[in-house]
Tab-separated table of C-alpha atoms in Angstrom:
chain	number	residue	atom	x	y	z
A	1	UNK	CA	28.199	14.400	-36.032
A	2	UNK	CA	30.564	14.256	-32.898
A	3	UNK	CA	33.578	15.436	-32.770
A	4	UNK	CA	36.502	14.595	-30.549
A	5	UNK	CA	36.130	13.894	-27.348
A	6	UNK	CA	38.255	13.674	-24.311
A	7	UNK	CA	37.790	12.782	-20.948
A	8	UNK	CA	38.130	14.141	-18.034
A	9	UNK	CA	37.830	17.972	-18.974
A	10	UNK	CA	39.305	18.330	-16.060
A	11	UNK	CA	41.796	16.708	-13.834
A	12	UNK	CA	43.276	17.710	-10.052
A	13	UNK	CA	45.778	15.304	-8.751
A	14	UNK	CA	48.836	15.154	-6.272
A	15	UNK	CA	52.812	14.867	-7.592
A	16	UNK	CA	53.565	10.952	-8.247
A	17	UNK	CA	49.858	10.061	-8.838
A	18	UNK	CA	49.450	7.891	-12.321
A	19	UNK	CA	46.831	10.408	-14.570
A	20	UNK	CA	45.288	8.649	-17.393
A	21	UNK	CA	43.648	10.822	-20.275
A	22	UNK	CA	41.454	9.396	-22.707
A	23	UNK	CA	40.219	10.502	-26.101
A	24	UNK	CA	37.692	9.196	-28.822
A	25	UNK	CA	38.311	10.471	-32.517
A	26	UNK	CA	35.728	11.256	-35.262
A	27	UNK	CA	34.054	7.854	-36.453
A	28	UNK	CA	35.945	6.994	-39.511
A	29	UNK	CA	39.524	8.918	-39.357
A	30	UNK	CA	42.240	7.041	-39.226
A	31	UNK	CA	44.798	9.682	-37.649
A	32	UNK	CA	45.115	10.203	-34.279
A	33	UNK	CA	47.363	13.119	-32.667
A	34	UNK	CA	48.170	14.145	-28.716
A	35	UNK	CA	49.224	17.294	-28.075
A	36	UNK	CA	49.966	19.751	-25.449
A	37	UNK	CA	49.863	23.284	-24.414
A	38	UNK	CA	51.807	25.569	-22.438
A	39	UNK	CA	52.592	29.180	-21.680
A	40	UNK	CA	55.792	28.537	-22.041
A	41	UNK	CA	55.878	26.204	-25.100
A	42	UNK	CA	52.849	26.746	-26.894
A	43	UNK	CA	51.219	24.246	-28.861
A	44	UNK	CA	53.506	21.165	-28.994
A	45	UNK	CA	52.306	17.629	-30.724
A	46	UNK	CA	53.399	14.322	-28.294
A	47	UNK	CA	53.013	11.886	-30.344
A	48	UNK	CA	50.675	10.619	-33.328
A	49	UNK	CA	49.152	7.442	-34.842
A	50	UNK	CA	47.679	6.126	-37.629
A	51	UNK	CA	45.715	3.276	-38.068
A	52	UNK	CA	46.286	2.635	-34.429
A	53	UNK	CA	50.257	2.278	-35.087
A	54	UNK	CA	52.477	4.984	-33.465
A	55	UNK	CA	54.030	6.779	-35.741
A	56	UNK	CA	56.087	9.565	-34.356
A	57	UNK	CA	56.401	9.301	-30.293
A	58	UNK	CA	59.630	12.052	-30.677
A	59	UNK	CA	57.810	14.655	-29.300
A	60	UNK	CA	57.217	12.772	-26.096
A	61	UNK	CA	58.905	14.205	-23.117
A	62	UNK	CA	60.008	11.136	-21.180
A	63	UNK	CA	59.821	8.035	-20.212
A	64	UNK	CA	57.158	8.989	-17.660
A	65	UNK	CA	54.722	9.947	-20.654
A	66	UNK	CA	53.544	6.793	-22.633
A	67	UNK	CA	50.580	6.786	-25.277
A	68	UNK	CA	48.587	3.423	-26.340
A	69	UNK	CA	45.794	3.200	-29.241
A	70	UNK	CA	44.094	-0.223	-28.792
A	71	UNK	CA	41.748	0.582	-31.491
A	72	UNK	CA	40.531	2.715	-34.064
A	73	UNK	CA	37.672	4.765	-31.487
A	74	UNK	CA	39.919	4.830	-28.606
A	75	UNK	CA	43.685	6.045	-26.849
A	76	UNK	CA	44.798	6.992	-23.708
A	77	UNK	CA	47.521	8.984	-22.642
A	78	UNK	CA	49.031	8.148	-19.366
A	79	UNK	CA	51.578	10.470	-16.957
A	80	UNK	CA	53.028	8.031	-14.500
A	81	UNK	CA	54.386	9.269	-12.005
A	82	UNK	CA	53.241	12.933	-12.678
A	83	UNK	CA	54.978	16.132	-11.926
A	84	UNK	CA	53.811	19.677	-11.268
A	85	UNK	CA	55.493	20.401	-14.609
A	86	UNK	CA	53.133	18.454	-16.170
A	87	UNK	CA	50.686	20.640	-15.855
A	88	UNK	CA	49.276	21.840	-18.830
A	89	UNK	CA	45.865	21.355	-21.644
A	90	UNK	CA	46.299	18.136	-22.956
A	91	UNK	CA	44.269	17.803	-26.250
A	92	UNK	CA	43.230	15.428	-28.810
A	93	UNK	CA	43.384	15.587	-32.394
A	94	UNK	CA	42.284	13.444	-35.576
A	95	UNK	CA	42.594	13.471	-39.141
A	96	UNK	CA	41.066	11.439	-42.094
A	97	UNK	CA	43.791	10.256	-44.369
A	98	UNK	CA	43.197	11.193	-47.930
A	99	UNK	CA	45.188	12.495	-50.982
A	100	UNK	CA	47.316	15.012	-49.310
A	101	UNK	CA	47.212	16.123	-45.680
A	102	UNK	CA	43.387	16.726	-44.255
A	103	UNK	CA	42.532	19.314	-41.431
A	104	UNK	CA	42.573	18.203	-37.826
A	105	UNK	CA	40.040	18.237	-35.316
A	106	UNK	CA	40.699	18.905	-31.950
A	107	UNK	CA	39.244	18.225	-28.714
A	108	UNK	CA	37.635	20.478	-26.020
A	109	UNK	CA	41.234	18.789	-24.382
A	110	UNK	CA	41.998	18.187	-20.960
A	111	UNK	CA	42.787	20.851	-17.973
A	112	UNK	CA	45.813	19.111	-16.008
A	113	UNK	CA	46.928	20.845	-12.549
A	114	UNK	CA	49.313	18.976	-10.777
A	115	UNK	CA	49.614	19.633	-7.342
B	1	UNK	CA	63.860	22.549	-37.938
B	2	UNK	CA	60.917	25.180	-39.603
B	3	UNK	CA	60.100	28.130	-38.454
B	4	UNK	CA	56.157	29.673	-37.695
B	5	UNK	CA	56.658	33.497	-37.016
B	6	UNK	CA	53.042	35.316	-36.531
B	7	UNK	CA	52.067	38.841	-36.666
B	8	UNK	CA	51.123	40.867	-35.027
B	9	UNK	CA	51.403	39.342	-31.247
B	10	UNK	CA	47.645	41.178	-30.186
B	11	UNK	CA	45.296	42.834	-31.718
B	12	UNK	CA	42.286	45.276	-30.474
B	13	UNK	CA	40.164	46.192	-32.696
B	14	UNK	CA	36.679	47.734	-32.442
B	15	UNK	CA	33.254	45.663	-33.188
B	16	UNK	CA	32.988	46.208	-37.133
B	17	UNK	CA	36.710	46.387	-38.110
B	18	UNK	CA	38.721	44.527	-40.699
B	19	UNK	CA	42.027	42.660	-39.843
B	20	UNK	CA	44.554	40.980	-41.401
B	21	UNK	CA	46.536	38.496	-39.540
B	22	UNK	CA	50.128	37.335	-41.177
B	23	UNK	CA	52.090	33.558	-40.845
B	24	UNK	CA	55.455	32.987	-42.205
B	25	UNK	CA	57.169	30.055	-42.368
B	26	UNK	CA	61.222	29.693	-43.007
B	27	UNK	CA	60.151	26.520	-45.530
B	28	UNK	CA	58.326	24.944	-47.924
B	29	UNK	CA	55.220	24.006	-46.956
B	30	UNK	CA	52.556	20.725	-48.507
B	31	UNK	CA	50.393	21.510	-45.393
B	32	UNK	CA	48.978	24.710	-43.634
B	33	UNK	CA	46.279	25.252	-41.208
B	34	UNK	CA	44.555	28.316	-39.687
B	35	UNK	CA	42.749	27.760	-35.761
B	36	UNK	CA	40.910	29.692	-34.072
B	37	UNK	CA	41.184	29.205	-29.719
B	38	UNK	CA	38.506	30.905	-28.119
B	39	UNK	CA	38.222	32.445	-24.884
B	40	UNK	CA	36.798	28.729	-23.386
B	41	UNK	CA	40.131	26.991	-24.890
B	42	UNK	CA	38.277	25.110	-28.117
B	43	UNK	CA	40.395	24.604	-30.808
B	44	UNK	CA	38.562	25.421	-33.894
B	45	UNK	CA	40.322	24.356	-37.165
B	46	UNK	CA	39.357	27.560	-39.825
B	47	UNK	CA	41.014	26.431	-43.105
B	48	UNK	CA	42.917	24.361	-44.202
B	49	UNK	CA	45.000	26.151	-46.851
B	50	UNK	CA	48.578	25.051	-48.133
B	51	UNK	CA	48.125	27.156	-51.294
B	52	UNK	CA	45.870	29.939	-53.154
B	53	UNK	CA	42.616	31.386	-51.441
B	54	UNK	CA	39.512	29.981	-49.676
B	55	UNK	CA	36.646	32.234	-47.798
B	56	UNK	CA	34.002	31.209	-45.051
B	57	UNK	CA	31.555	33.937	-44.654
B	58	UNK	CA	33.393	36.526	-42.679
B	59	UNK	CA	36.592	34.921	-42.838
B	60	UNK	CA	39.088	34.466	-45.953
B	61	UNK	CA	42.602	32.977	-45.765
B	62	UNK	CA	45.632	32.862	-48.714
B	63	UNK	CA	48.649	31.368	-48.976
B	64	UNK	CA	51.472	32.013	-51.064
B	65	UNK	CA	53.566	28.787	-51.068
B	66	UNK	CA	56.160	30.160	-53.073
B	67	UNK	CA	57.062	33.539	-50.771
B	68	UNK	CA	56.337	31.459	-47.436
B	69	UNK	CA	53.601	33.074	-46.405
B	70	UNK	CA	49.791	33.336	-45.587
B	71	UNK	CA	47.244	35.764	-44.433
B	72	UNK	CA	44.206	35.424	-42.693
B	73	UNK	CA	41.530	38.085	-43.445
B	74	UNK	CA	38.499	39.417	-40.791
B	75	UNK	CA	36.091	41.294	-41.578
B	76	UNK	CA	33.483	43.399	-39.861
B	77	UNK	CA	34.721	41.340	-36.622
B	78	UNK	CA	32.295	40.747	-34.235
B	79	UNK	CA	33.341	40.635	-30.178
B	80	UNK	CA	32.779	36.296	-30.765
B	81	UNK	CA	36.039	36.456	-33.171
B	82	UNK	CA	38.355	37.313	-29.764
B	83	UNK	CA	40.929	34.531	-28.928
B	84	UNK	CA	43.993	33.550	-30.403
B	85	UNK	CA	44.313	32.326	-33.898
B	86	UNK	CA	46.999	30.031	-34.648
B	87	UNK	CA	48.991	29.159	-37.840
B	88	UNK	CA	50.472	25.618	-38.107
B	89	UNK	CA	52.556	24.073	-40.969
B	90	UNK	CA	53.875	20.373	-41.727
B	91	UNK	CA	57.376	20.854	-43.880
B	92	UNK	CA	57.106	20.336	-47.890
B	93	UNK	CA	59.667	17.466	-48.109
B	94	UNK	CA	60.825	14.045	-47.143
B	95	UNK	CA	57.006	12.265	-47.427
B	96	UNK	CA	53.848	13.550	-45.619
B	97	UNK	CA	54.465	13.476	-41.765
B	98	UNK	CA	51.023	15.162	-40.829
B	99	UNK	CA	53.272	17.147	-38.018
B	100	UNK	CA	51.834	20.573	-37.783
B	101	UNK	CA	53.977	22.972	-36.109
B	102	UNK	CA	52.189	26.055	-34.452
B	103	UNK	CA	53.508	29.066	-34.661
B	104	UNK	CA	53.211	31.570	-31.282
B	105	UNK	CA	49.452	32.737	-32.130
B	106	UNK	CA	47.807	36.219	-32.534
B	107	UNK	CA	45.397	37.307	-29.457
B	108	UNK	CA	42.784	39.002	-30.850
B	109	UNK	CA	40.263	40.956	-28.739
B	110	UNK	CA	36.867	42.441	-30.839
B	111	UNK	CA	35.381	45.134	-28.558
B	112	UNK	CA	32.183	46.093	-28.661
């Protein structure tokens, strides 16, 4: 079966350029998480949905950073303009809903430089 | 908000070992992963474990809910176990939020 994927793996862009990221979650699960990962901060989760509602955008760190789920195989996460702080591993994450919390599947996730 | 604290930081250990890797967590817990991040950057979800004891071949995990804990076992590690394994935990109150937060990680490196 296939798991998450995400596309690009990698992505090299200037300061104030508009980066789109793009993920596809396991056929069938209904949860859908965006996280990222820095040095500095470590694993930190953006934003989630389920059922292709947004259900938590709090971890979202500006305006600049929005997050749209049009339906239940594909979201995008989009930087616009984007920083060199931005730079980070973007990844991907889904979950099947079930009694209780299920495990989450991540991505290979996305190399962003910033330049 | 709750608190992931993993130990130790690294870890070298010699092809054949045993380890035991420790996550606390300043609350109680309904959810509780263990990952795995190997050296490429894949994030490889191990167990998922928010009470009790579970085992996949070379690798065990248990949680004790109750004294906010759980330990992730490794044995006769093998130099494809190095990376950094990560705890995560969603809080035990207020309704199911599916947030995981990750603790700081343990860096592992198996050599052979």
């Amino acid at each position: 079966d296939a798991g998450v994927i995400q596309s690009p793996r990698h992505e090299v862009t200037e300061m104030g350029q508009e980066v789109t990221l793009r993920c596809k979650p396991i056929s069938g699960h209904d949860y859908l998480f965006w996280y990222r990962q820095t040095m500095m901060r470590g694993l930190e989760l953006l934003i989630y949905f389920n059922n292709n509602v947004p259900i938590d955008d709090s971890g979202m760190p500006e305006d600049r950073f929005s997050a749209k789920m049009p339906n239940a195989s594909f979201s995008t996460l989009k930087i616009q303009p984007s920083e060199p702080r931005d730079s980070a591993v973007y990844f991907c994450a889904s979950s099947l809903a079930g009694k209780g919390n299920q495990p989450q599947h991540f991505g290979d996730g996305t190399r962003l430089s910033i330049l | 908000g709750i608190q992931v604290e993993q130990s130790p930081p690294d870890l070298i250990l010699q092809e054949g070992a045993n380890s035991t890797l420790r996550c606390n967590f300043s609350d109680s817990v309904n959810n509780l992963q263990w990952f795995h991040q190997n050296p490429w950057g894949q994030l490889i979800n191990l167990f998922y474990i928010p009470s009790g004891t579970k085992q996949n071949g070379r690798l065990s995990a248990t949680t004790v809910a109750t004294e906010r804990y759980s330990l992730l076992y490794i044995s006769s590690s093998q130099t494809t176990d190095s990376g950094v394994y990560f705890c995560a935990v969603e809080r035990g109150y207020g309704g199911a939020t599916n947030k995981l937060i990750f603790g700081t990680g343990t860096l592992l490196a198996v050599q052979p």
